[in-house]
XYZ file of C-alpha atoms in Angstrom:
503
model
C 7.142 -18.806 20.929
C 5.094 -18.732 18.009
C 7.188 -21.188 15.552
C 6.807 -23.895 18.428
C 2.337 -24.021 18.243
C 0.953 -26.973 16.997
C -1.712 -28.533 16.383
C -5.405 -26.626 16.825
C -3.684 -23.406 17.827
C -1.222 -23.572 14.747
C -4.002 -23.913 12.244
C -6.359 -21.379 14.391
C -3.265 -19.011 13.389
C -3.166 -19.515 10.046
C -6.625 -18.982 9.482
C -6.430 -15.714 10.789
C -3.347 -14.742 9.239
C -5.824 -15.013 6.241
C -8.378 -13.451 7.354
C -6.798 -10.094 8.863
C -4.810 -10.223 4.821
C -8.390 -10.982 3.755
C -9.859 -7.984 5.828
C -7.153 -5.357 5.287
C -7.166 -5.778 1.277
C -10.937 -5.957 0.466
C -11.202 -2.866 2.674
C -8.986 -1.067 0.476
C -10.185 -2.313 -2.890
C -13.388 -2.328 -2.462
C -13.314 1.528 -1.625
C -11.443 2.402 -4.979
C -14.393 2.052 -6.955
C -16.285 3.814 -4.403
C -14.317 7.168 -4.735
C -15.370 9.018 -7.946
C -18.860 8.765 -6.299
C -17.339 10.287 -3.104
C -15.978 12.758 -4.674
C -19.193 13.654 -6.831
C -21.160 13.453 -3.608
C -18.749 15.247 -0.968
C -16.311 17.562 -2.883
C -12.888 18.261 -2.435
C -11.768 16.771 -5.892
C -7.798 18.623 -4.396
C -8.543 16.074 -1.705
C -8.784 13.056 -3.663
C -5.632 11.922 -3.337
C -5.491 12.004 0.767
C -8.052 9.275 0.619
C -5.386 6.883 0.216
C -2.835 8.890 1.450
C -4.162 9.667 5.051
C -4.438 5.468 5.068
C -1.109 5.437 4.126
C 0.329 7.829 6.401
C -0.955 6.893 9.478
C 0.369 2.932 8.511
C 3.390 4.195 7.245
C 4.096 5.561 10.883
C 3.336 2.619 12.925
C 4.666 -0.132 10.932
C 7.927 0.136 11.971
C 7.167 0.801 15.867
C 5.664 -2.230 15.728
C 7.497 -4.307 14.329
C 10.481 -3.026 16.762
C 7.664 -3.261 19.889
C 6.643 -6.595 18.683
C 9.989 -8.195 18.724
C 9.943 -7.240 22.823
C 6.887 -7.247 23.797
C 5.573 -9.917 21.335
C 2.696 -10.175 18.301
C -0.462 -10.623 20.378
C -1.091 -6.826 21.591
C -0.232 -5.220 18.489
C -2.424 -7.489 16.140
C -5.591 -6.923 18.776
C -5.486 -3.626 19.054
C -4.523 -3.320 15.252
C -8.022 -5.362 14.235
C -9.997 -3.110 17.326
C -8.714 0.209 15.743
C -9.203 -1.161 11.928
C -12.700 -1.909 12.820
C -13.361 1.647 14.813
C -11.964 3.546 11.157
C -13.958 1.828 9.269
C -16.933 2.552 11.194
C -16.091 6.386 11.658
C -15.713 6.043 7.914
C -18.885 5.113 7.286
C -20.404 7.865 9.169
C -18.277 10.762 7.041
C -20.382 13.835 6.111
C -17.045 15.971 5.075
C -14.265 15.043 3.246
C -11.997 15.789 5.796
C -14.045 13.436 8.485
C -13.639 11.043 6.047
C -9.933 11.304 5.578
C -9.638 11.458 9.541
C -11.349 8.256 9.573
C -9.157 6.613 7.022
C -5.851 8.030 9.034
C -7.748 5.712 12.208
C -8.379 2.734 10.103
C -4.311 3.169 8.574
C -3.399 2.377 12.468
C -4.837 -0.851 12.354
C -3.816 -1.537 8.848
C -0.220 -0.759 9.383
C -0.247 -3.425 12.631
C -2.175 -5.838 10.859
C 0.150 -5.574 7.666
C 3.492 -5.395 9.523
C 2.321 -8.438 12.181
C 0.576 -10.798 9.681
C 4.169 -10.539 7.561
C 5.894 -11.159 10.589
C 4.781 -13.819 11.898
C 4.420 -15.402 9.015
C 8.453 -15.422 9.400
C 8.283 -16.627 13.216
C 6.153 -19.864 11.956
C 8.361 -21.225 9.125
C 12.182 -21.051 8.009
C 12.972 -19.068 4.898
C 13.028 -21.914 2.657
C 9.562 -22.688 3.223
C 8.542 -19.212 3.542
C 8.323 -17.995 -0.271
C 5.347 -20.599 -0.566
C 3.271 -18.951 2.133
C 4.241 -15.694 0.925
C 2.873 -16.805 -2.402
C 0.029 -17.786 -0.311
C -0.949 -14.842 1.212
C 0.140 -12.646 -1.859
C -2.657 -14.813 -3.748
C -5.411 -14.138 -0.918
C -4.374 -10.011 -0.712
C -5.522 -10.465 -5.014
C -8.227 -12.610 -4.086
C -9.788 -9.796 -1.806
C -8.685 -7.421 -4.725
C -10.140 -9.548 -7.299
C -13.959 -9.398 -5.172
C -12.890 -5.626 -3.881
C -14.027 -3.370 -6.687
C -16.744 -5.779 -8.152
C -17.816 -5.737 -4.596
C -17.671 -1.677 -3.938
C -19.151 -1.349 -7.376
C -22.451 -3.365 -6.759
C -22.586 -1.541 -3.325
C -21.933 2.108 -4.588
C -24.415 1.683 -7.535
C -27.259 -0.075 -5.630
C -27.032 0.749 -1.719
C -24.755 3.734 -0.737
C -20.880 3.862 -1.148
C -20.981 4.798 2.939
C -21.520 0.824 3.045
C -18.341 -0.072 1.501
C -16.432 1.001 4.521
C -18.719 -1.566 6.670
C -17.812 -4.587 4.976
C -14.957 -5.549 7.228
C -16.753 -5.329 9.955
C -17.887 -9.435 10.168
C -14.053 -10.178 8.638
C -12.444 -8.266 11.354
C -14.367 -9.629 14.636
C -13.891 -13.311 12.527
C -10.214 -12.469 13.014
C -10.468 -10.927 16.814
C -11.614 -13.655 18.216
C -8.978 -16.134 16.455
C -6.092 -14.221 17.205
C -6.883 -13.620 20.856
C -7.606 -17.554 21.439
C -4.450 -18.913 18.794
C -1.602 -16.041 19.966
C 0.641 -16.971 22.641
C 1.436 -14.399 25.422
C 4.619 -12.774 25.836
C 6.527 -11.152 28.798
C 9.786 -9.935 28.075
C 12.508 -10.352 31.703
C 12.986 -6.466 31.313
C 11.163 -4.017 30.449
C 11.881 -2.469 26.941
C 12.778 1.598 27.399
C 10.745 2.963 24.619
C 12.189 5.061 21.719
C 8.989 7.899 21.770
C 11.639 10.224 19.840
C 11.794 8.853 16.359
C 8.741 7.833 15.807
C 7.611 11.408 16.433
C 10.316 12.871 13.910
C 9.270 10.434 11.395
C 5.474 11.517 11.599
C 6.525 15.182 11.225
C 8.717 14.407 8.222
C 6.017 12.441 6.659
C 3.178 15.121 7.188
C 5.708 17.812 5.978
C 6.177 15.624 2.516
C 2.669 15.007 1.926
C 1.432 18.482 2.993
C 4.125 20.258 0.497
C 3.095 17.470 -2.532
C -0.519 18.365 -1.877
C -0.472 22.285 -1.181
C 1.971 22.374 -4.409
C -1.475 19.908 -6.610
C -3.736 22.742 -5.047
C -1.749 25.889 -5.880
C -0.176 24.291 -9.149
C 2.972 25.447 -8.250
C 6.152 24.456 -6.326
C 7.547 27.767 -5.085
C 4.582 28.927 -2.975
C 5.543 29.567 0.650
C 3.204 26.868 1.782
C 5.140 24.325 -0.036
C 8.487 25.354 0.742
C 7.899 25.518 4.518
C 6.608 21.874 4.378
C 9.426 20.983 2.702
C 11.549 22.610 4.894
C 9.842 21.256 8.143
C 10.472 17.493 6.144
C 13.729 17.871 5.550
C 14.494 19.466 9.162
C 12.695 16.491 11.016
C 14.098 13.947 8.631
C 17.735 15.042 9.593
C 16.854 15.290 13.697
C 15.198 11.834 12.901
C 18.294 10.472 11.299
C 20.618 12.134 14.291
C 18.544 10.503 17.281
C 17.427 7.477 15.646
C 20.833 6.428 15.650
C 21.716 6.983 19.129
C 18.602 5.190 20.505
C 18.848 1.941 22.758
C 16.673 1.370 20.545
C 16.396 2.568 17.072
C 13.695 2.172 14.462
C 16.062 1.899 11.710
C 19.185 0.474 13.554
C 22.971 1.121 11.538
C 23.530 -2.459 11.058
C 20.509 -2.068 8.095
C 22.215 0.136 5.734
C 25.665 -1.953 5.578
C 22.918 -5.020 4.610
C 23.247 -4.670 0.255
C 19.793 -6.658 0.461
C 18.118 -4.760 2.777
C 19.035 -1.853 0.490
C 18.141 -3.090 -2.534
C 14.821 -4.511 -1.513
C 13.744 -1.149 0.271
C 15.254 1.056 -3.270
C 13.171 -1.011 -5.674
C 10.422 -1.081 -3.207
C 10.088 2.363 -2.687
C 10.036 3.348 -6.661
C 7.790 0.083 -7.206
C 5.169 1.191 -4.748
C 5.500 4.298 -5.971
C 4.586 3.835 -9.470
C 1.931 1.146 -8.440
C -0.178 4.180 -7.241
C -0.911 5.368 -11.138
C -3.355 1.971 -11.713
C -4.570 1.954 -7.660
C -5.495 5.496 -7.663
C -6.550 6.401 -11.424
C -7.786 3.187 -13.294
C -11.163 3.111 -11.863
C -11.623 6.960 -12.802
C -10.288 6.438 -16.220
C -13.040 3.468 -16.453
C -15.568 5.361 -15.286
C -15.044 8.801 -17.084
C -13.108 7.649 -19.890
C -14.917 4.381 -21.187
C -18.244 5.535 -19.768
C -19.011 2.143 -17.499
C -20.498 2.006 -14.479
C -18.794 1.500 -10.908
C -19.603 -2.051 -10.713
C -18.514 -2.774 -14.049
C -15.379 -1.220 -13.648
C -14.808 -3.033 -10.807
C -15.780 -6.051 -12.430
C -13.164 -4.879 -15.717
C -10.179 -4.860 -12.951
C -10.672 -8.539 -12.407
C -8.229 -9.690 -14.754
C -5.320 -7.920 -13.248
C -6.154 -8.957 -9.900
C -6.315 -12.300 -10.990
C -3.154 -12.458 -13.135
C -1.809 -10.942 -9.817
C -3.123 -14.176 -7.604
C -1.946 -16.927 -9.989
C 1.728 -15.406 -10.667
C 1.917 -14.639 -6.784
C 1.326 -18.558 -6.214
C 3.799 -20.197 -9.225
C 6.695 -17.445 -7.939
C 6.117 -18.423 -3.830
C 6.261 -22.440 -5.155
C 9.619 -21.392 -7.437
C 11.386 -19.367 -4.802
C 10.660 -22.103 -2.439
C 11.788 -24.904 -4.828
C 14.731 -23.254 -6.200
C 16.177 -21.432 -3.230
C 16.911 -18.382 -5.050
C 15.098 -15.153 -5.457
C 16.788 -12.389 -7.390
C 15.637 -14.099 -11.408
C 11.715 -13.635 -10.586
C 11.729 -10.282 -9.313
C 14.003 -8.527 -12.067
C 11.844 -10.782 -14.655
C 8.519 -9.575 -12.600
C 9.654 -5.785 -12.717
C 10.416 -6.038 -16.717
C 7.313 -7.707 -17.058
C 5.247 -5.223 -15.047
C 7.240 -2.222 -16.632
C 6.045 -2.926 -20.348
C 2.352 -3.556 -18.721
C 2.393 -0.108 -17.189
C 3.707 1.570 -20.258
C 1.180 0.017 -22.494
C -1.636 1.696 -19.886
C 0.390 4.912 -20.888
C -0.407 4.688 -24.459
C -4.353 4.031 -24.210
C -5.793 6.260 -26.763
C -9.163 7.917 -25.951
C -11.025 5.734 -27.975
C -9.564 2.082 -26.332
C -11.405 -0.427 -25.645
C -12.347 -2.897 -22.645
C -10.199 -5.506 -24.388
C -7.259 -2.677 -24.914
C -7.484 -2.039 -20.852
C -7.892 -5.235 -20.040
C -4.603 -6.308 -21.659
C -2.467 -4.078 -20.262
C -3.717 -4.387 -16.631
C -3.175 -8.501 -16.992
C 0.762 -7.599 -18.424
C 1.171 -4.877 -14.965
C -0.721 -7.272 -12.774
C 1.300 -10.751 -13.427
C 4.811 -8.896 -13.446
C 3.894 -7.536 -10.226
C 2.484 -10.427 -8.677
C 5.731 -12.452 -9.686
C 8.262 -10.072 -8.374
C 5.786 -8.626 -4.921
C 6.515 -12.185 -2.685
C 10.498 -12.041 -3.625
C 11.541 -9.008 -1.639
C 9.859 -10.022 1.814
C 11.687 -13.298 1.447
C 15.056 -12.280 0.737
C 15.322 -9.211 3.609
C 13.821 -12.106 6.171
C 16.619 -14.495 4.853
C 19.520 -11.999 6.247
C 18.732 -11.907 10.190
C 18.248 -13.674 12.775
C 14.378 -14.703 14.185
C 15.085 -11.824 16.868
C 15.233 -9.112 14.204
C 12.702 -10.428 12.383
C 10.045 -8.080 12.970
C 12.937 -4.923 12.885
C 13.795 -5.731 9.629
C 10.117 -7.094 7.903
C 8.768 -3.822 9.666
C 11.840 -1.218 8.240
C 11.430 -2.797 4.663
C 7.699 -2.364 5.067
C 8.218 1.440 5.989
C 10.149 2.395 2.939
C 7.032 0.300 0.571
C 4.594 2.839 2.733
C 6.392 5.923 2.355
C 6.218 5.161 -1.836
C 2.716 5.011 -1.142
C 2.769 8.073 0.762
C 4.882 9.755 -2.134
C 2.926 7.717 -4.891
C -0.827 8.742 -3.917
C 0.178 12.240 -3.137
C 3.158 12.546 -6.119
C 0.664 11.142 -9.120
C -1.879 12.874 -7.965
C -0.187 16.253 -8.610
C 0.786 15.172 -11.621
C -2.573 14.302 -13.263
C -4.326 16.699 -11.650
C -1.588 20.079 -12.735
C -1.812 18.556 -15.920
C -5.765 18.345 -16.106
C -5.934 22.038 -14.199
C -3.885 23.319 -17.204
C -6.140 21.533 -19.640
C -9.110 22.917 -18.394
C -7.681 25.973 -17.876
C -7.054 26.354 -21.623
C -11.171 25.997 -22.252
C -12.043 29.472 -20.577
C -12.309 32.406 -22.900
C -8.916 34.833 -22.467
C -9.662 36.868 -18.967
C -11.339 34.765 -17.291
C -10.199 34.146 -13.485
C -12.221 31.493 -12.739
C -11.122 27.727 -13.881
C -13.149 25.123 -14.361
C -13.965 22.973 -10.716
C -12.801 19.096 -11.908
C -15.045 17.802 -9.788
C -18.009 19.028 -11.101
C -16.658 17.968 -14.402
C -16.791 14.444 -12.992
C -19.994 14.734 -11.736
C -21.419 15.784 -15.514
C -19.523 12.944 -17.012
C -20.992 10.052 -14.617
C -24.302 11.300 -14.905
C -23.945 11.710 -19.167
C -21.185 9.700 -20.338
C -22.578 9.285 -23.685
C -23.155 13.407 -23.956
C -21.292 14.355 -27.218
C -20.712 17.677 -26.085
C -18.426 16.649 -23.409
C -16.223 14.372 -25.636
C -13.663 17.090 -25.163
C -13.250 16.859 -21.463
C -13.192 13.266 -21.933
C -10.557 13.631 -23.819
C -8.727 15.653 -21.472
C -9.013 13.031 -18.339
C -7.992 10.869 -20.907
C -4.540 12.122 -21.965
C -4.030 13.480 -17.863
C -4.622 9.873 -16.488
C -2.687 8.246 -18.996
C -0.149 10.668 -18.596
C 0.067 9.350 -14.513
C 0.474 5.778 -16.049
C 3.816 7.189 -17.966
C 5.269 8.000 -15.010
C 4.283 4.950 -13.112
C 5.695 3.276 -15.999
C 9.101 5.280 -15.534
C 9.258 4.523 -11.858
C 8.954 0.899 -12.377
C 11.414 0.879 -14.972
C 13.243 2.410 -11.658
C 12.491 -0.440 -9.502
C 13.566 -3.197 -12.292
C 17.132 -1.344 -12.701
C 17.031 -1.140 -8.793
C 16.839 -5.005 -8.753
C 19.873 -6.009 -10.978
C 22.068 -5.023 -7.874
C 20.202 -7.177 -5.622
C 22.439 -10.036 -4.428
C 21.227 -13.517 -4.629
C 21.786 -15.957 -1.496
C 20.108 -19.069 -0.921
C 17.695 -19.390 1.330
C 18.170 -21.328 4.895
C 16.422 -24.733 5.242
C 16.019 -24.242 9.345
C 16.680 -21.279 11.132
C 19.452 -22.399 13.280
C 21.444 -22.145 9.991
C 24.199 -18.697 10.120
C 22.034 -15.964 8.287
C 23.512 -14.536 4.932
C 24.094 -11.494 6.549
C 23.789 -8.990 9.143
């Protein structure tokens, strides 16, 4: 068992647990700079949005399987091959020509992220009680900012001085670090019988995924919501979601099993989770754009201008994972994190066209410390309800529902902003003219003349359409913080032999 190493091994695991939350993050950040170049240099501007999403998807599908997988078959296979097929995206990545190779690539590398995510949470859980576990959630909350604090300054440098194809290499020495640790610190596991695998739901829930993100993004490219392509993947959503739902349920064993849903904390969690990760997608996707376009800077300097969120991130990550551990209670820093983070995001939604650095830079340091004090809570108090053998069901399920917001965030904001801008755009061309303006060449004339006066009107126009994306993240999170006044409050176990809250 993994909470019985000592010693070498124990530490060996620890280091990797930071590394692999070390490798996963930076790999993500460090490409957000890097895609308004991407886009200027590839195309597909109606593709922007499945950079992150294919990521997303693809993690969003095999968090949960293993995390159930993991719990019988143990955390040493799924962490390997996580890191092996985190490395081999990254790599394909690298190599993209098309935009579409390139989201294929990402949709690989979202494989391994998922495992890594799902298994570095878990067995966080399987080495120390839930008492001691909001401080090492703090922990690795503070390195995932840490990665995100170098990430964009990083991808910056690299995009404006070498080739934004390198961005997607710098995992590379992180993730064979974190290989080689995990295979010599993990214990092996055999379980006495073999596990009959659930192929079923897994499969429904991919389908019901692809048919969400496919209607969201046909209905951003036709700018409408009634086209047939949008209904039918609607349609094909909802149908898979309910044959999901029907055979999930009478699985030996389920991905999502019953005894979840009559959990209030479990429920709550995954609700505030879900419209939390869901707004979060307005900064992730669109602050580096509205940087870039908007303010006129450079990539590396707008990684560099991110900073201070990232770091007001790390530092309220820490004090809440010492406080939850110290007081035993959870529920007062995540609805104070979610207020907090709420007024930051709104304040993003009011940037006039002419705001500063400093005017940027103050909201992203209100959004970043209320997240970063309410993010470690929720992990925390779902682990608290069950028992160390549905550990990795539970982390993995509430994990899931944080994925799918991403899945509905990058694809959902992304229609919005990008509708909006169409219409704006639209509005330019002379009366009876069928052609509209292509965005993405629009970008491409604004990075390479940001200080052209003739096209202060279309930066005015990305302006008001990206800010308009933060006032709906801002309305989500307002969401998530009314989500989290129903969350019960139970105090955390001291040893794990202790009765659970619930389950």
């Amino acid at each position: 068992m993994i909470g019985s190493l000592t010693g070498s091994r124990r530490r060996m695991l620890l280091v990797a647990l930071l590394v692999t939350m070390l490798t996963s993050a930076v790999n993500q950040t460090v490409v957000s700079t890097a895609m308004p170049r991407i886009v200027a240099d590839l195309g597909g501007l109606d593709l922007y949005s499945w950079l992150a999403a294919a990521y997303i998807l693809t993690s969003t599908v095999v968090v949960p399987l293993a995390g159930k997988f993991s719990d019988l078959r143990g955390r040493r296979p799924f962490f390997l091959v996580g890191v092996a097929l985190f490395l081999l995206g990254s790599w394909a990545s690298g190599l993209a020509h098309t935009m579409h190779w390139l989201i294929a690539a990402r949709g690989v590398q979202g494989l391994g992220g998922g495992m890594l995510m799902a298994m570095n949470t878990i067995t966080v859980g399987d080495l120390f009680p839930p008492a001691q576990r909001g401080r090492w959630q703090g922990i690795m909350m503070s390195v995932f900012a840490l990665a995100t604090l170098l990430g964009p300054t990083l991808g910056g440098w690299i995009t404006d001085y070498w080739s934004w194809r390198w961005v997607f290499y710098v995992s590379a020495p992180f993730g064979l670090l974190a290989f080689v640790l995990l295979f010599y610190a993990l214990p092996s596991y055999r379980a006495e019988e073999k596990p009959r695998i659930n192929y079923w739901s897994p499969a429904l829930l991919t389908v019901t995924l692809v048919g969400l993100l496919l209607a969201l993004t046909f209905a951003q490219q036709d700018l409408s919501w009634t086209t047939h392509r949008v209904l039918a993947g609607f349609g094909a959503a909802f149908l898979a979601g309910v044959l999901f739902f029907l055979v999930d349920q009478r699985a030996e064993e389920p991905l999502l099993p019953g005894w979840l849903w009559r959990n209030n904390i479990f429920v709550v969690s995954t609700a505030t989770l879900f419209l939390v990760t869901l707004g979060m997608f307005a900064i992730t996707l669109y602050l580096p754009m509205y940087l870039q376009i908007v303010t006129g800077v450079s990539a590396t300097y707008s990684g560099t201008l991110l900073t201070p969120m990232m770091l007001s991130l790390m530092v309220a990550a820490v004090i809440s994972g010492q406080l939850i551990s110290r007081l035993r209670h959870y529920k007062i820093l995540a609805v104070m994190g979610l207020a907090v983070a709420t007024l930051g995001m709104y304040y993003l939604g009011r940037l006039p066209v002419s705001a500063t650095h400093g005017m940027v830079v103050t909201g992203m340091i209100v959004a970043g410390s209320g997240m970063g004090m309410a993010m470690p809570t929720f992990t925390v108090a779902v682990q608290n309800t069950v028992q160390r053998t549905h550990l990795g069901t539970v982390t993995a399920a509430s994990q899931l529902f944080r994925s799918i917001g991403g899945v509905f965030g990058s694809a959902l904001v992304g229609n919005i902003v990008l509708t909006d801008l169409n219409h704006r755009l639209a509005a330019l061309m002379p009366p009876g003219t069928p052609a509209q303006i292509d965005p993405g060449q629009v970008i491409g004339r604004l990075m390479q003349a940001p200080g052209d006066p003739h096209l202060a009107i279309l930066k005015g126009m990305f302006s008001l359409s990206i800010t308009h994306g933060f006032h709906i993240g801002a309305v989500l999170l307002a969401g998530g913080f009314v989500a989290s006044l129903f969350l019960q409050d139970r105090e955390l176990r001291t040893r794990w032999e202790e009765q659970p809250a619930l389950e």
